[in-house]
């Protein structure tokens, strides 16, 4: 008996639902930030607070979405998935959060790398050079891998649709891409949180 004998019950997600999910998530994230952010800090002398707040929020949401995606990717690889439309949408949401986290992270790096004595990079270079050379450099560039990995997984899921279920190499490819994206996400998230605790931008 085929693992996918109920494929006819599995529906693909619609483009309208895709756009709706992305817009709702972005609006929710920005609304949450605006309602809870300390405006005097966001717009005051600590100019890095705004990108730091949004970068942290996007990374946290991506970690949440990425965890669910990892589970659904495993179910896809083992041929036991029934929530295929959810996986399609989740893959695009994960790629979106990866893109936004990277954008705001790059904005935050301006403050991190500022050529002033009290910037985090200057502080680490003087007091804890290993933190910058190992932790931050790996976090900064390792995190960039999440975007192409997430985009590739989303592309395969949308390009091939339910055909992905019938082709083992596509199932395995999506699962591996989502697993690698999650690995780089967790490493970058952990190192970023550690660096922030040591010296915020």
Phi, psi and omega in degrees: 000132183291143176298332184250041180290349179252026182301327181297341178275346183271123181252150175276155177284150179271158178295326179296316179294326178298308180298318180300316180296315181298314181296318180296317181293318179295316179297319179297315181297315181292321178297316178300316180297314182294326181282333186249350185283142175282103188298326179296330178278323183295321186251002182272207183300326179281075185297342180279356183292320181296305178297329179294318181295314182289320178300314179297319179295314180297319179295320179295315179296322178295322177297318179296309181295320181296326178294315177295319179298323178298317178297313180294327176297320176296317178297324178294314182297322181276358178077023183246014184280140173237345181261057184295318179298322177296320179295319178301311180295318182297323180297320179289320177297319178298316178296322179296313179294324176299313180299314182292320178297321179292317179301309181288331175295319178293325175295318180295328180298335177301317180282325179297318185264010183306136182280056177233161187295329184260012176288153180304320181296317178297319180297312180294320179300326182275319188257323183218072185300333180296325181301315179287313186293324183258298185299301190287318181298318179293318179298315183299313185270329177296324181297332181295337180294336183298325185293304180297327178294315180292321179295318179298317179297315180296320180298313180298315182296324180274326182290317184261345177054223183291348174298335178303325182291333184268351182243107183305321183294329176287318178300313181295321180299312180298316181298317180293317179299316180291325177294317178294319178300319180294320179301309181294326177297311183295317179297312181296319180297313181297314180292322178297317178296320180295315180297319180297321179295325181285320181196107179282151179285000000 
